[in-house]
Amino acid sequence: MRIKCLIIDDEPSAQRVLKHFISEVAFLELVCTCNNAVEAMEWLNTKSEFDLMFLDINMPKISGLTFYKALQNPLQVIFTTAYSQYALEGFEVNAVDYLLKPFSFERFLTAVNRVVERQGTKGNHQPEAPFLLIKSNKTIHKVNPQHIQYIEAFGDYVKLHLKDQVIVTNSTFGSILEKLEPHNVIRIHKSFAINLTQMNRIEGNQVFLEDHRIPIGQKYKPEFLKFLNENP
């Protein structure tokens, strides 16, 4: 799956940031960059291959919000602006997200992840499994949470152990856990969290996931056992 993008922003510096961030994500494809809403309308009238627009709100002549509200068949949109007062109005038009300039690559990834989640749940067909975008060095990995066996705190890094690979990311253990919280991932040790769907058995103070043995910390054991009793 490739998401075809359109940038609409009158600031060259903002365009450069978005171009760079888009280039870092393998499944994003930048089709064109427009300096204002008039240019964008010309592109939209001649091509129908866009999936997503990064749209600046505060532009000359026609604001991004006015332009977007006028579209008959609006694309998914991520608004970008330096002015926080537009946030509420941006979400009122069902925007995917609202990026306040200057924004980080991690915040950009969060917004893009929301686009993918929406695409996976729209329509009447069986939705695609949700996934996370995990940055490891200069690579962006598309990770299905169901394929994670366990995660491990590793100094200033976190290791995501999948069946066929290990992804090391420069994120905090807490931030990864927060992303995985809805996906049956539970912390059982100060340095480990497991995917309950991958668990084979418990013996003493260890959880077995195929060939892996994960220790259960005394601090986390009561809550872990209580969770298992409540979710047999």
JSON list of C-alpha atoms in Angstrom, two decimals:
[
{"chain": "A", "resi": 1, "resn": "MET", "atom": "CA", "xyz": [0.00, 0.00, 0.00]},
{"chain": "A", "resi": 2, "resn": "ARG", "atom": "CA", "xyz": [1.30, 3.42, -0.99]},
{"chain": "A", "resi": 3, "resn": "ILE", "atom": "CA", "xyz": [-0.29, 6.65, 0.20]},
{"chain": "A", "resi": 4, "resn": "LYS", "atom": "CA", "xyz": [-0.02, 9.38, -2.43]},
{"chain": "A", "resi": 5, "resn": "CYS", "atom": "CA", "xyz": [0.46, 12.80, -0.89]},
{"chain": "A", "resi": 6, "resn": "LEU", "atom": "CA", "xyz": [-0.04, 16.42, -1.80]},
{"chain": "A", "resi": 7, "resn": "ILE", "atom": "CA", "xyz": [1.64, 19.30, 0.07]},
{"chain": "A", "resi": 8, "resn": "ILE", "atom": "CA", "xyz": [-0.10, 22.68, 0.10]},
{"chain": "A", "resi": 9, "resn": "ASP", "atom": "CA", "xyz": [1.94, 25.31, 1.89]},
{"chain": "A", "resi": 10, "resn": "ASP", "atom": "CA", "xyz": [3.21, 28.77, 0.96]},
{"chain": "A", "resi": 11, "resn": "GLU", "atom": "CA", "xyz": [6.37, 28.53, 3.10]},
{"chain": "A", "resi": 12, "resn": "PRO", "atom": "CA", "xyz": [9.41, 26.95, 1.35]},
{"chain": "A", "resi": 13, "resn": "SER", "atom": "CA", "xyz": [10.92, 25.96, 4.70]},
{"chain": "A", "resi": 14, "resn": "ALA", "atom": "CA", "xyz": [7.74, 24.11, 5.70]},
{"chain": "A", "resi": 15, "resn": "GLN", "atom": "CA", "xyz": [7.66, 22.41, 2.30]},
{"chain": "A", "resi": 16, "resn": "ARG", "atom": "CA", "xyz": [11.24, 21.21, 2.77]},
{"chain": "A", "resi": 17, "resn": "VAL", "atom": "CA", "xyz": [10.47, 19.71, 6.18]},
{"chain": "A", "resi": 18, "resn": "LEU", "atom": "CA", "xyz": [7.43, 17.83, 4.87]},
{"chain": "A", "resi": 19, "resn": "LYS", "atom": "CA", "xyz": [9.29, 16.61, 1.79]},
{"chain": "A", "resi": 20, "resn": "HIS", "atom": "CA", "xyz": [12.08, 15.26, 3.97]},
{"chain": "A", "resi": 21, "resn": "PHE", "atom": "CA", "xyz": [9.72, 13.55, 6.42]},
{"chain": "A", "resi": 22, "resn": "ILE", "atom": "CA", "xyz": [7.67, 12.00, 3.61]},
{"chain": "A", "resi": 23, "resn": "SER", "atom": "CA", "xyz": [10.84, 10.68, 1.97]},
{"chain": "A", "resi": 24, "resn": "GLU", "atom": "CA", "xyz": [11.72, 8.88, 5.22]},
{"chain": "A", "resi": 25, "resn": "VAL", "atom": "CA", "xyz": [8.54, 6.77, 5.15]},
{"chain": "A", "resi": 26, "resn": "ALA", "atom": "CA", "xyz": [8.65, 4.08, 2.48]},
{"chain": "A", "resi": 27, "resn": "PHE", "atom": "CA", "xyz": [4.89, 3.83, 1.83]},
{"chain": "A", "resi": 28, "resn": "LEU", "atom": "CA", "xyz": [4.37, 7.59, 1.45]},
{"chain": "A", "resi": 29, "resn": "GLU", "atom": "CA", "xyz": [4.72, 8.98, -2.07]},
{"chain": "A", "resi": 30, "resn": "LEU", "atom": "CA", "xyz": [4.83, 12.72, -2.68]},
{"chain": "A", "resi": 31, "resn": "VAL", "atom": "CA", "xyz": [3.05, 13.47, -5.96]},
{"chain": "A", "resi": 32, "resn": "CYS", "atom": "CA", "xyz": [3.29, 17.26, -5.97]},
{"chain": "A", "resi": 33, "resn": "THR", "atom": "CA", "xyz": [3.83, 20.39, -3.90]},
{"chain": "A", "resi": 34, "resn": "CYS", "atom": "CA", "xyz": [1.63, 23.46, -4.26]},
{"chain": "A", "resi": 35, "resn": "ASN", "atom": "CA", "xyz": [2.26, 26.98, -2.98]},
{"chain": "A", "resi": 36, "resn": "ASN", "atom": "CA", "xyz": [-1.39, 27.90, -2.52]},
{"chain": "A", "resi": 37, "resn": "ALA", "atom": "CA", "xyz": [-4.96, 26.65, -2.74]},
{"chain": "A", "resi": 38, "resn": "VAL", "atom": "CA", "xyz": [-5.42, 27.77, -6.36]},
{"chain": "A", "resi": 39, "resn": "GLU", "atom": "CA", "xyz": [-2.51, 25.59, -7.54]},
{"chain": "A", "resi": 40, "resn": "ALA", "atom": "CA", "xyz": [-3.86, 22.71, -5.49]},
{"chain": "A", "resi": 41, "resn": "MET", "atom": "CA", "xyz": [-7.30, 22.99, -7.02]},
{"chain": "A", "resi": 42, "resn": "GLU", "atom": "CA", "xyz": [-5.79, 22.79, -10.51]},
{"chain": "A", "resi": 43, "resn": "TRP", "atom": "CA", "xyz": [-4.01, 19.56, -9.57]},
{"chain": "A", "resi": 44, "resn": "LEU", "atom": "CA", "xyz": [-7.10, 18.06, -7.96]},
{"chain": "A", "resi": 45, "resn": "ASN", "atom": "CA", "xyz": [-9.21, 18.89, -11.03]},
{"chain": "A", "resi": 46, "resn": "THR", "atom": "CA", "xyz": [-6.80, 17.14, -13.39]},
{"chain": "A", "resi": 47, "resn": "LYS", "atom": "CA", "xyz": [-5.68, 14.18, -11.26]},
{"chain": "A", "resi": 48, "resn": "SER", "atom": "CA", "xyz": [-7.57, 11.88, -8.91]},
{"chain": "A", "resi": 49, "resn": "GLU", "atom": "CA", "xyz": [-4.63, 9.88, -7.58]},
{"chain": "A", "resi": 50, "resn": "PHE", "atom": "CA", "xyz": [-4.20, 11.59, -4.22]},
{"chain": "A", "resi": 51, "resn": "ASP", "atom": "CA", "xyz": [-4.94, 9.93, -0.88]},
{"chain": "A", "resi": 52, "resn": "LEU", "atom": "CA", "xyz": [-3.71, 12.52, 1.59]},
{"chain": "A", "resi": 53, "resn": "MET", "atom": "CA", "xyz": [-2.97, 16.23, 1.74]},
{"chain": "A", "resi": 54, "resn": "PHE", "atom": "CA", "xyz": [-0.74, 18.12, 4.14]},
{"chain": "A", "resi": 55, "resn": "LEU", "atom": "CA", "xyz": [-2.53, 21.44, 4.20]},
{"chain": "A", "resi": 56, "resn": "ASP", "atom": "CA", "xyz": [-1.33, 24.69, 5.74]},
{"chain": "A", "resi": 57, "resn": "ILE", "atom": "CA", "xyz": [-4.16, 26.71, 7.25]},
{"chain": "A", "resi": 58, "resn": "ASN", "atom": "CA", "xyz": [-2.79, 30.24, 7.19]},
{"chain": "A", "resi": 59, "resn": "MET", "atom": "CA", "xyz": [-2.19, 30.98, 3.49]},
{"chain": "A", "resi": 60, "resn": "PRO", "atom": "CA", "xyz": [-2.74, 34.16, 1.44]},
{"chain": "A", "resi": 61, "resn": "LYS", "atom": "CA", "xyz": [-5.98, 34.72, -0.53]},
{"chain": "A", "resi": 62, "resn": "ILE", "atom": "CA", "xyz": [-7.66, 31.45, 0.46]},
{"chain": "A", "resi": 63, "resn": "SER", "atom": "CA", "xyz": [-7.05, 29.82, 3.83]},
{"chain": "A", "resi": 64, "resn": "GLY", "atom": "CA", "xyz": [-6.51, 26.10, 4.06]},
{"chain": "A", "resi": 65, "resn": "LEU", "atom": "CA", "xyz": [-9.75, 25.64, 6.00]},
{"chain": "A", "resi": 66, "resn": "THR", "atom": "CA", "xyz": [-11.81, 27.58, 3.45]},
{"chain": "A", "resi": 67, "resn": "PHE", "atom": "CA", "xyz": [-10.23, 25.60, 0.63]},
{"chain": "A", "resi": 68, "resn": "TYR", "atom": "CA", "xyz": [-10.84, 22.26, 2.32]},
{"chain": "A", "resi": 69, "resn": "LYS", "atom": "CA", "xyz": [-14.48, 23.04, 3.16]},
{"chain": "A", "resi": 70, "resn": "ALA", "atom": "CA", "xyz": [-15.10, 23.91, -0.50]},
{"chain": "A", "resi": 71, "resn": "LEU", "atom": "CA", "xyz": [-13.92, 20.52, -1.80]},
{"chain": "A", "resi": 72, "resn": "GLN", "atom": "CA", "xyz": [-16.71, 18.28, -3.10]},
{"chain": "A", "resi": 73, "resn": "ASN", "atom": "CA", "xyz": [-14.73, 15.11, -2.55]},
{"chain": "A", "resi": 74, "resn": "PRO", "atom": "CA", "xyz": [-12.27, 15.96, 0.21]},
{"chain": "A", "resi": 75, "resn": "LEU", "atom": "CA", "xyz": [-9.19, 13.81, 0.75]},
{"chain": "A", "resi": 76, "resn": "GLN", "atom": "CA", "xyz": [-7.90, 12.79, 4.11]},
{"chain": "A", "resi": 77, "resn": "VAL", "atom": "CA", "xyz": [-6.16, 15.85, 5.49]},
{"chain": "A", "resi": 78, "resn": "ILE", "atom": "CA", "xyz": [-3.48, 16.63, 8.03]},
{"chain": "A", "resi": 79, "resn": "PHE", "atom": "CA", "xyz": [-3.51, 20.35, 8.79]},
{"chain": "A", "resi": 80, "resn": "THR", "atom": "CA", "xyz": [-0.21, 22.11, 9.44]},
{"chain": "A", "resi": 81, "resn": "THR", "atom": "CA", "xyz": [0.04, 25.58, 10.94]},
{"chain": "A", "resi": 82, "resn": "ALA", "atom": "CA", "xyz": [1.95, 27.73, 13.37]},
{"chain": "A", "resi": 83, "resn": "TYR", "atom": "CA", "xyz": [-1.27, 28.95, 15.00]},
{"chain": "A", "resi": 84, "resn": "SER", "atom": "CA", "xyz": [-2.87, 26.73, 17.64]},
{"chain": "A", "resi": 85, "resn": "GLN", "atom": "CA", "xyz": [-6.18, 28.62, 17.61]},
{"chain": "A", "resi": 86, "resn": "TYR", "atom": "CA", "xyz": [-7.16, 26.83, 14.39]},
{"chain": "A", "resi": 87, "resn": "ALA", "atom": "CA", "xyz": [-6.97, 23.36, 15.97]},
{"chain": "A", "resi": 88, "resn": "LEU", "atom": "CA", "xyz": [-10.63, 23.06, 16.97]},
{"chain": "A", "resi": 89, "resn": "GLU", "atom": "CA", "xyz": [-11.93, 24.18, 13.59]},
{"chain": "A", "resi": 90, "resn": "GLY", "atom": "CA", "xyz": [-9.52, 21.78, 11.91]},
{"chain": "A", "resi": 91, "resn": "PHE", "atom": "CA", "xyz": [-10.93, 18.81, 13.79]},
{"chain": "A", "resi": 92, "resn": "GLU", "atom": "CA", "xyz": [-14.49, 19.97, 13.16]},
{"chain": "A", "resi": 93, "resn": "VAL", "atom": "CA", "xyz": [-13.99, 19.18, 9.46]},
{"chain": "A", "resi": 94, "resn": "ASN", "atom": "CA", "xyz": [-12.90, 15.66, 10.41]},
{"chain": "A", "resi": 95, "resn": "ALA", "atom": "CA", "xyz": [-9.19, 16.19, 9.86]},
{"chain": "A", "resi": 96, "resn": "VAL", "atom": "CA", "xyz": [-7.00, 13.19, 10.56]},
{"chain": "A", "resi": 97, "resn": "ASP", "atom": "CA", "xyz": [-4.64, 15.28, 12.64]},
{"chain": "A", "resi": 98, "resn": "TYR", "atom": "CA", "xyz": [-3.35, 18.78, 13.30]},
{"chain": "A", "resi": 99, "resn": "LEU", "atom": "CA", "xyz": [0.40, 19.45, 13.34]},
{"chain": "A", "resi": 100, "resn": "LEU", "atom": "CA", "xyz": [1.56, 22.58, 15.09]},
{"chain": "A", "resi": 101, "resn": "LYS", "atom": "CA", "xyz": [4.74, 23.97, 13.52]},
{"chain": "A", "resi": 102, "resn": "PRO", "atom": "CA", "xyz": [7.52, 23.23, 14.17]},
{"chain": "A", "resi": 103, "resn": "PHE", "atom": "CA", "xyz": [6.73, 19.53, 14.64]},
{"chain": "A", "resi": 104, "resn": "SER", "atom": "CA", "xyz": [9.09, 16.60, 15.09]},
{"chain": "A", "resi": 105, "resn": "PHE", "atom": "CA", "xyz": [9.43, 13.54, 12.90]},
{"chain": "A", "resi": 106, "resn": "GLU", "atom": "CA", "xyz": [7.94, 11.42, 15.71]},
{"chain": "A", "resi": 107, "resn": "ARG", "atom": "CA", "xyz": [4.85, 13.65, 15.81]},
{"chain": "A", "resi": 108, "resn": "PHE", "atom": "CA", "xyz": [4.63, 13.43, 12.02]},
{"chain": "A", "resi": 109, "resn": "LEU", "atom": "CA", "xyz": [4.70, 9.62, 12.26]},
{"chain": "A", "resi": 110, "resn": "THR", "atom": "CA", "xyz": [1.86, 9.65, 14.77]},
{"chain": "A", "resi": 111, "resn": "ALA", "atom": "CA", "xyz": [-0.27, 11.62, 12.32]},
{"chain": "A", "resi": 112, "resn": "VAL", "atom": "CA", "xyz": [0.57, 9.31, 9.42]},
{"chain": "A", "resi": 113, "resn": "ASN", "atom": "CA", "xyz": [-0.24, 6.29, 11.57]},
{"chain": "A", "resi": 114, "resn": "ARG", "atom": "CA", "xyz": [-3.73, 7.71, 12.10]},
{"chain": "A", "resi": 115, "resn": "VAL", "atom": "CA", "xyz": [-4.18, 7.96, 8.33]},
{"chain": "A", "resi": 116, "resn": "VAL", "atom": "CA", "xyz": [-3.34, 4.30, 7.93]},
{"chain": "A", "resi": 117, "resn": "GLU", "atom": "CA", "xyz": [-5.67, 3.31, 10.75]},
{"chain": "A", "resi": 118, "resn": "ARG", "atom": "CA", "xyz": [-8.51, 5.16, 9.05]},
{"chain": "A", "resi": 119, "resn": "GLN", "atom": "CA", "xyz": [-7.81, 3.50, 5.72]},
{"chain": "A", "resi": 120, "resn": "GLY", "atom": "CA", "xyz": [-7.80, 0.12, 7.41]},
{"chain": "A", "resi": 121, "resn": "THR", "atom": "CA", "xyz": [-11.25, 0.61, 8.95]},
{"chain": "A", "resi": 122, "resn": "LYS", "atom": "CA", "xyz": [-13.18, 2.43, 6.21]},
{"chain": "A", "resi": 123, "resn": "GLY", "atom": "CA", "xyz": [-15.63, 0.71, 3.90]},
{"chain": "A", "resi": 124, "resn": "ASN", "atom": "CA", "xyz": [-17.58, -2.50, 4.40]},
{"chain": "A", "resi": 125, "resn": "HIS", "atom": "CA", "xyz": [-14.70, -4.89, 3.80]},
{"chain": "A", "resi": 126, "resn": "GLN", "atom": "CA", "xyz": [-12.79, -6.62, 6.56]},
{"chain": "A", "resi": 127, "resn": "PRO", "atom": "CA", "xyz": [-10.45, -3.98, 7.99]},
{"chain": "A", "resi": 128, "resn": "GLU", "atom": "CA", "xyz": [-6.73, -4.37, 7.78]},
{"chain": "A", "resi": 129, "resn": "ALA", "atom": "CA", "xyz": [-4.92, -5.16, 10.99]},
{"chain": "A", "resi": 130, "resn": "PRO", "atom": "CA", "xyz": [-3.74, -1.97, 12.67]},
{"chain": "A", "resi": 131, "resn": "PHE", "atom": "CA", "xyz": [-0.01, -1.44, 12.78]},
{"chain": "A", "resi": 132, "resn": "LEU", "atom": "CA", "xyz": [2.61, 0.80, 14.29]},
{"chain": "A", "resi": 133, "resn": "LEU", "atom": "CA", "xyz": [5.33, 2.83, 12.64]},
{"chain": "A", "resi": 134, "resn": "ILE", "atom": "CA", "xyz": [8.60, 2.18, 14.44]},
{"chain": "A", "resi": 135, "resn": "LYS", "atom": "CA", "xyz": [11.78, 4.08, 13.59]},
{"chain": "A", "resi": 136, "resn": "SER", "atom": "CA", "xyz": [15.06, 2.17, 13.80]},
{"chain": "A", "resi": 137, "resn": "ASN", "atom": "CA", "xyz": [18.09, 4.18, 12.68]},
{"chain": "A", "resi": 138, "resn": "LYS", "atom": "CA", "xyz": [17.03, 5.56, 9.28]},
{"chain": "A", "resi": 139, "resn": "THR", "atom": "CA", "xyz": [14.44, 2.87, 8.59]},
{"chain": "A", "resi": 140, "resn": "ILE", "atom": "CA", "xyz": [10.71, 3.05, 9.29]},
{"chain": "A", "resi": 141, "resn": "HIS", "atom": "CA", "xyz": [9.25, -0.36, 10.09]},
{"chain": "A", "resi": 142, "resn": "LYS", "atom": "CA", "xyz": [5.57, -1.15, 9.64]},
{"chain": "A", "resi": 143, "resn": "VAL", "atom": "CA", "xyz": [4.85, -3.47, 12.56]},
{"chain": "A", "resi": 144, "resn": "ASN", "atom": "CA", "xyz": [1.69, -5.46, 13.17]},
{"chain": "A", "resi": 145, "resn": "PRO", "atom": "CA", "xyz": [1.27, -5.54, 16.98]},
{"chain": "A", "resi": 146, "resn": "GLN", "atom": "CA", "xyz": [-0.02, -9.12, 16.75]},
{"chain": "A", "resi": 147, "resn": "HIS", "atom": "CA", "xyz": [3.39, -10.22, 15.46]},
{"chain": "A", "resi": 148, "resn": "ILE", "atom": "CA", "xyz": [5.26, -8.87, 18.49]},
{"chain": "A", "resi": 149, "resn": "GLN", "atom": "CA", "xyz": [6.17, -11.59, 20.96]},
{"chain": "A", "resi": 150, "resn": "TYR", "atom": "CA", "xyz": [7.64, -9.37, 23.64]},
{"chain": "A", "resi": 151, "resn": "ILE", "atom": "CA", "xyz": [9.41, -6.07, 24.13]},
{"chain": "A", "resi": 152, "resn": "GLU", "atom": "CA", "xyz": [12.54, -5.47, 26.15]},
{"chain": "A", "resi": 153, "resn": "ALA", "atom": "CA", "xyz": [14.07, -2.37, 27.74]},
{"chain": "A", "resi": 154, "resn": "PHE", "atom": "CA", "xyz": [17.68, -2.16, 26.56]},
{"chain": "A", "resi": 155, "resn": "GLY", "atom": "CA", "xyz": [19.46, 0.85, 28.09]},
{"chain": "A", "resi": 156, "resn": "ASP", "atom": "CA", "xyz": [18.42, 3.93, 26.13]},
{"chain": "A", "resi": 157, "resn": "TYR", "atom": "CA", "xyz": [16.74, 1.70, 23.54]},
{"chain": "A", "resi": 158, "resn": "VAL", "atom": "CA", "xyz": [13.85, -0.72, 23.28]},
{"chain": "A", "resi": 159, "resn": "LYS", "atom": "CA", "xyz": [13.93, -4.08, 21.51]},
{"chain": "A", "resi": 160, "resn": "LEU", "atom": "CA", "xyz": [10.78, -5.33, 19.82]},
{"chain": "A", "resi": 161, "resn": "HIS", "atom": "CA", "xyz": [11.05, -9.10, 19.44]},
{"chain": "A", "resi": 162, "resn": "LEU", "atom": "CA", "xyz": [9.03, -10.44, 16.52]},
{"chain": "A", "resi": 163, "resn": "LYS", "atom": "CA", "xyz": [8.99, -14.00, 15.28]},
{"chain": "A", "resi": 164, "resn": "ASP", "atom": "CA", "xyz": [11.34, -13.30, 12.40]},
{"chain": "A", "resi": 165, "resn": "GLN", "atom": "CA", "xyz": [13.30, -10.23, 13.51]},
{"chain": "A", "resi": 166, "resn": "VAL", "atom": "CA", "xyz": [14.31, -7.92, 16.34]},
{"chain": "A", "resi": 167, "resn": "ILE", "atom": "CA", "xyz": [13.78, -4.17, 15.90]},
{"chain": "A", "resi": 168, "resn": "VAL", "atom": "CA", "xyz": [15.81, -1.82, 18.07]},
{"chain": "A", "resi": 169, "resn": "THR", "atom": "CA", "xyz": [14.38, 1.66, 18.46]},
{"chain": "A", "resi": 170, "resn": "ASN", "atom": "CA", "xyz": [15.53, 4.75, 20.32]},
{"chain": "A", "resi": 171, "resn": "SER", "atom": "CA", "xyz": [12.28, 5.18, 22.25]},
{"chain": "A", "resi": 172, "resn": "THR", "atom": "CA", "xyz": [11.36, 4.95, 25.88]},
{"chain": "A", "resi": 173, "resn": "PHE", "atom": "CA", "xyz": [9.90, 1.73, 27.23]},
{"chain": "A", "resi": 174, "resn": "GLY", "atom": "CA", "xyz": [6.88, 3.67, 28.47]},
{"chain": "A", "resi": 175, "resn": "SER", "atom": "CA", "xyz": [6.10, 5.26, 25.11]},
{"chain": "A", "resi": 176, "resn": "ILE", "atom": "CA", "xyz": [6.19, 1.89, 23.33]},
{"chain": "A", "resi": 177, "resn": "LEU", "atom": "CA", "xyz": [3.98, 0.33, 26.01]},
{"chain": "A", "resi": 178, "resn": "GLU", "atom": "CA", "xyz": [1.49, 3.15, 25.59]},
{"chain": "A", "resi": 179, "resn": "LYS", "atom": "CA", "xyz": [1.24, 2.47, 21.86]},
{"chain": "A", "resi": 180, "resn": "LEU", "atom": "CA", "xyz": [0.80, -1.27, 22.46]},
{"chain": "A", "resi": 181, "resn": "GLU", "atom": "CA", "xyz": [-1.62, -1.04, 25.38]},
{"chain": "A", "resi": 182, "resn": "PRO", "atom": "CA", "xyz": [-4.75, -1.84, 23.31]},
{"chain": "A", "resi": 183, "resn": "HIS", "atom": "CA", "xyz": [-3.07, -4.84, 21.68]},
{"chain": "A", "resi": 184, "resn": "ASN", "atom": "CA", "xyz": [-2.87, -7.39, 24.54]},
{"chain": "A", "resi": 185, "resn": "VAL", "atom": "CA", "xyz": [0.63, -6.32, 25.55]},
{"chain": "A", "resi": 186, "resn": "ILE", "atom": "CA", "xyz": [1.17, -6.26, 29.31]},
{"chain": "A", "resi": 187, "resn": "ARG", "atom": "CA", "xyz": [4.19, -5.46, 31.43]},
{"chain": "A", "resi": 188, "resn": "ILE", "atom": "CA", "xyz": [5.37, -8.34, 33.64]},
{"chain": "A", "resi": 189, "resn": "HIS", "atom": "CA", "xyz": [8.84, -7.10, 34.62]},
{"chain": "A", "resi": 190, "resn": "LYS", "atom": "CA", "xyz": [10.67, -3.77, 34.87]},
{"chain": "A", "resi": 191, "resn": "SER", "atom": "CA", "xyz": [12.43, -4.64, 31.59]},
{"chain": "A", "resi": 192, "resn": "PHE", "atom": "CA", "xyz": [9.88, -6.85, 29.80]},
{"chain": "A", "resi": 193, "resn": "ALA", "atom": "CA", "xyz": [6.33, -6.78, 28.46]},
{"chain": "A", "resi": 194, "resn": "ILE", "atom": "CA", "xyz": [4.71, -9.68, 26.63]},
{"chain": "A", "resi": 195, "resn": "ASN", "atom": "CA", "xyz": [2.03, -10.17, 24.02]},
{"chain": "A", "resi": 196, "resn": "LEU", "atom": "CA", "xyz": [-0.55, -12.35, 25.76]},
{"chain": "A", "resi": 197, "resn": "THR", "atom": "CA", "xyz": [-1.65, -13.89, 22.47]},
{"chain": "A", "resi": 198, "resn": "GLN", "atom": "CA", "xyz": [1.88, -15.27, 22.02]},
{"chain": "A", "resi": 199, "resn": "MET", "atom": "CA", "xyz": [2.11, -16.80, 25.51]},
{"chain": "A", "resi": 200, "resn": "ASN", "atom": "CA", "xyz": [2.33, -20.62, 25.67]},
{"chain": "A", "resi": 201, "resn": "ARG", "atom": "CA", "xyz": [2.48, -21.25, 29.43]},
{"chain": "A", "resi": 202, "resn": "ILE", "atom": "CA", "xyz": [3.57, -20.00, 32.84]},
{"chain": "A", "resi": 203, "resn": "GLU", "atom": "CA", "xyz": [5.93, -21.97, 35.04]},
{"chain": "A", "resi": 204, "resn": "GLY", "atom": "CA", "xyz": [6.88, -20.51, 38.40]},
{"chain": "A", "resi": 205, "resn": "ASN", "atom": "CA", "xyz": [8.13, -16.99, 37.78]},
{"chain": "A", "resi": 206, "resn": "GLN", "atom": "CA", "xyz": [8.61, -17.38, 34.05]},
{"chain": "A", "resi": 207, "resn": "VAL", "atom": "CA", "xyz": [6.43, -16.94, 30.98]},
{"chain": "A", "resi": 208, "resn": "PHE", "atom": "CA", "xyz": [7.17, -19.08, 27.92]},
{"chain": "A", "resi": 209, "resn": "LEU", "atom": "CA", "xyz": [6.68, -17.76, 24.40]},
{"chain": "A", "resi": 210, "resn": "GLU", "atom": "CA", "xyz": [7.88, -20.52, 22.09]},
{"chain": "A", "resi": 211, "resn": "ASP", "atom": "CA", "xyz": [11.64, -20.71, 22.77]},
{"chain": "A", "resi": 212, "resn": "HIS", "atom": "CA", "xyz": [11.75, -17.58, 24.92]},
{"chain": "A", "resi": 213, "resn": "ARG", "atom": "CA", "xyz": [11.64, -17.45, 28.70]},
{"chain": "A", "resi": 214, "resn": "ILE", "atom": "CA", "xyz": [10.58, -14.13, 30.16]},
{"chain": "A", "resi": 215, "resn": "PRO", "atom": "CA", "xyz": [10.93, -13.48, 33.92]},
{"chain": "A", "resi": 216, "resn": "ILE", "atom": "CA", "xyz": [7.97, -12.26, 35.94]},
{"chain": "A", "resi": 217, "resn": "GLY", "atom": "CA", "xyz": [8.99, -9.49, 38.34]},
{"chain": "A", "resi": 218, "resn": "GLN", "atom": "CA", "xyz": [7.65, -9.73, 41.89]},
{"chain": "A", "resi": 219, "resn": "LYS", "atom": "CA", "xyz": [6.36, -6.16, 41.64]},
{"chain": "A", "resi": 220, "resn": "TYR", "atom": "CA", "xyz": [4.29, -6.98, 38.54]},
{"chain": "A", "resi": 221, "resn": "LYS", "atom": "CA", "xyz": [3.21, -10.55, 39.36]},
{"chain": "A", "resi": 222, "resn": "PRO", "atom": "CA", "xyz": [0.04, -9.77, 41.41]},
{"chain": "A", "resi": 223, "resn": "GLU", "atom": "CA", "xyz": [-1.36, -7.45, 38.75]},
{"chain": "A", "resi": 224, "resn": "PHE", "atom": "CA", "xyz": [-0.41, -9.90, 36.00]},
{"chain": "A", "resi": 225, "resn": "LEU", "atom": "CA", "xyz": [-2.14, -12.84, 37.70]},
{"chain": "A", "resi": 226, "resn": "LYS", "atom": "CA", "xyz": [-5.17, -10.71, 38.47]},
{"chain": "A", "resi": 227, "resn": "PHE", "atom": "CA", "xyz": [-5.39, -9.73, 34.80]},
{"chain": "A", "resi": 228, "resn": "LEU", "atom": "CA", "xyz": [-5.22, -13.39, 33.73]},
{"chain": "A", "resi": 229, "resn": "ASN", "atom": "CA", "xyz": [-7.95, -14.36, 36.18]},
{"chain": "A", "resi": 230, "resn": "GLU", "atom": "CA", "xyz": [-10.21, -11.61, 34.91]},
{"chain": "A", "resi": 231, "resn": "ASN", "atom": "CA", "xyz": [-9.45, -12.40, 31.24]},
{"chain": "A", "resi": 232, "resn": "PRO", "atom": "CA", "xyz": [-9.32, -16.20, 31.01]}
]
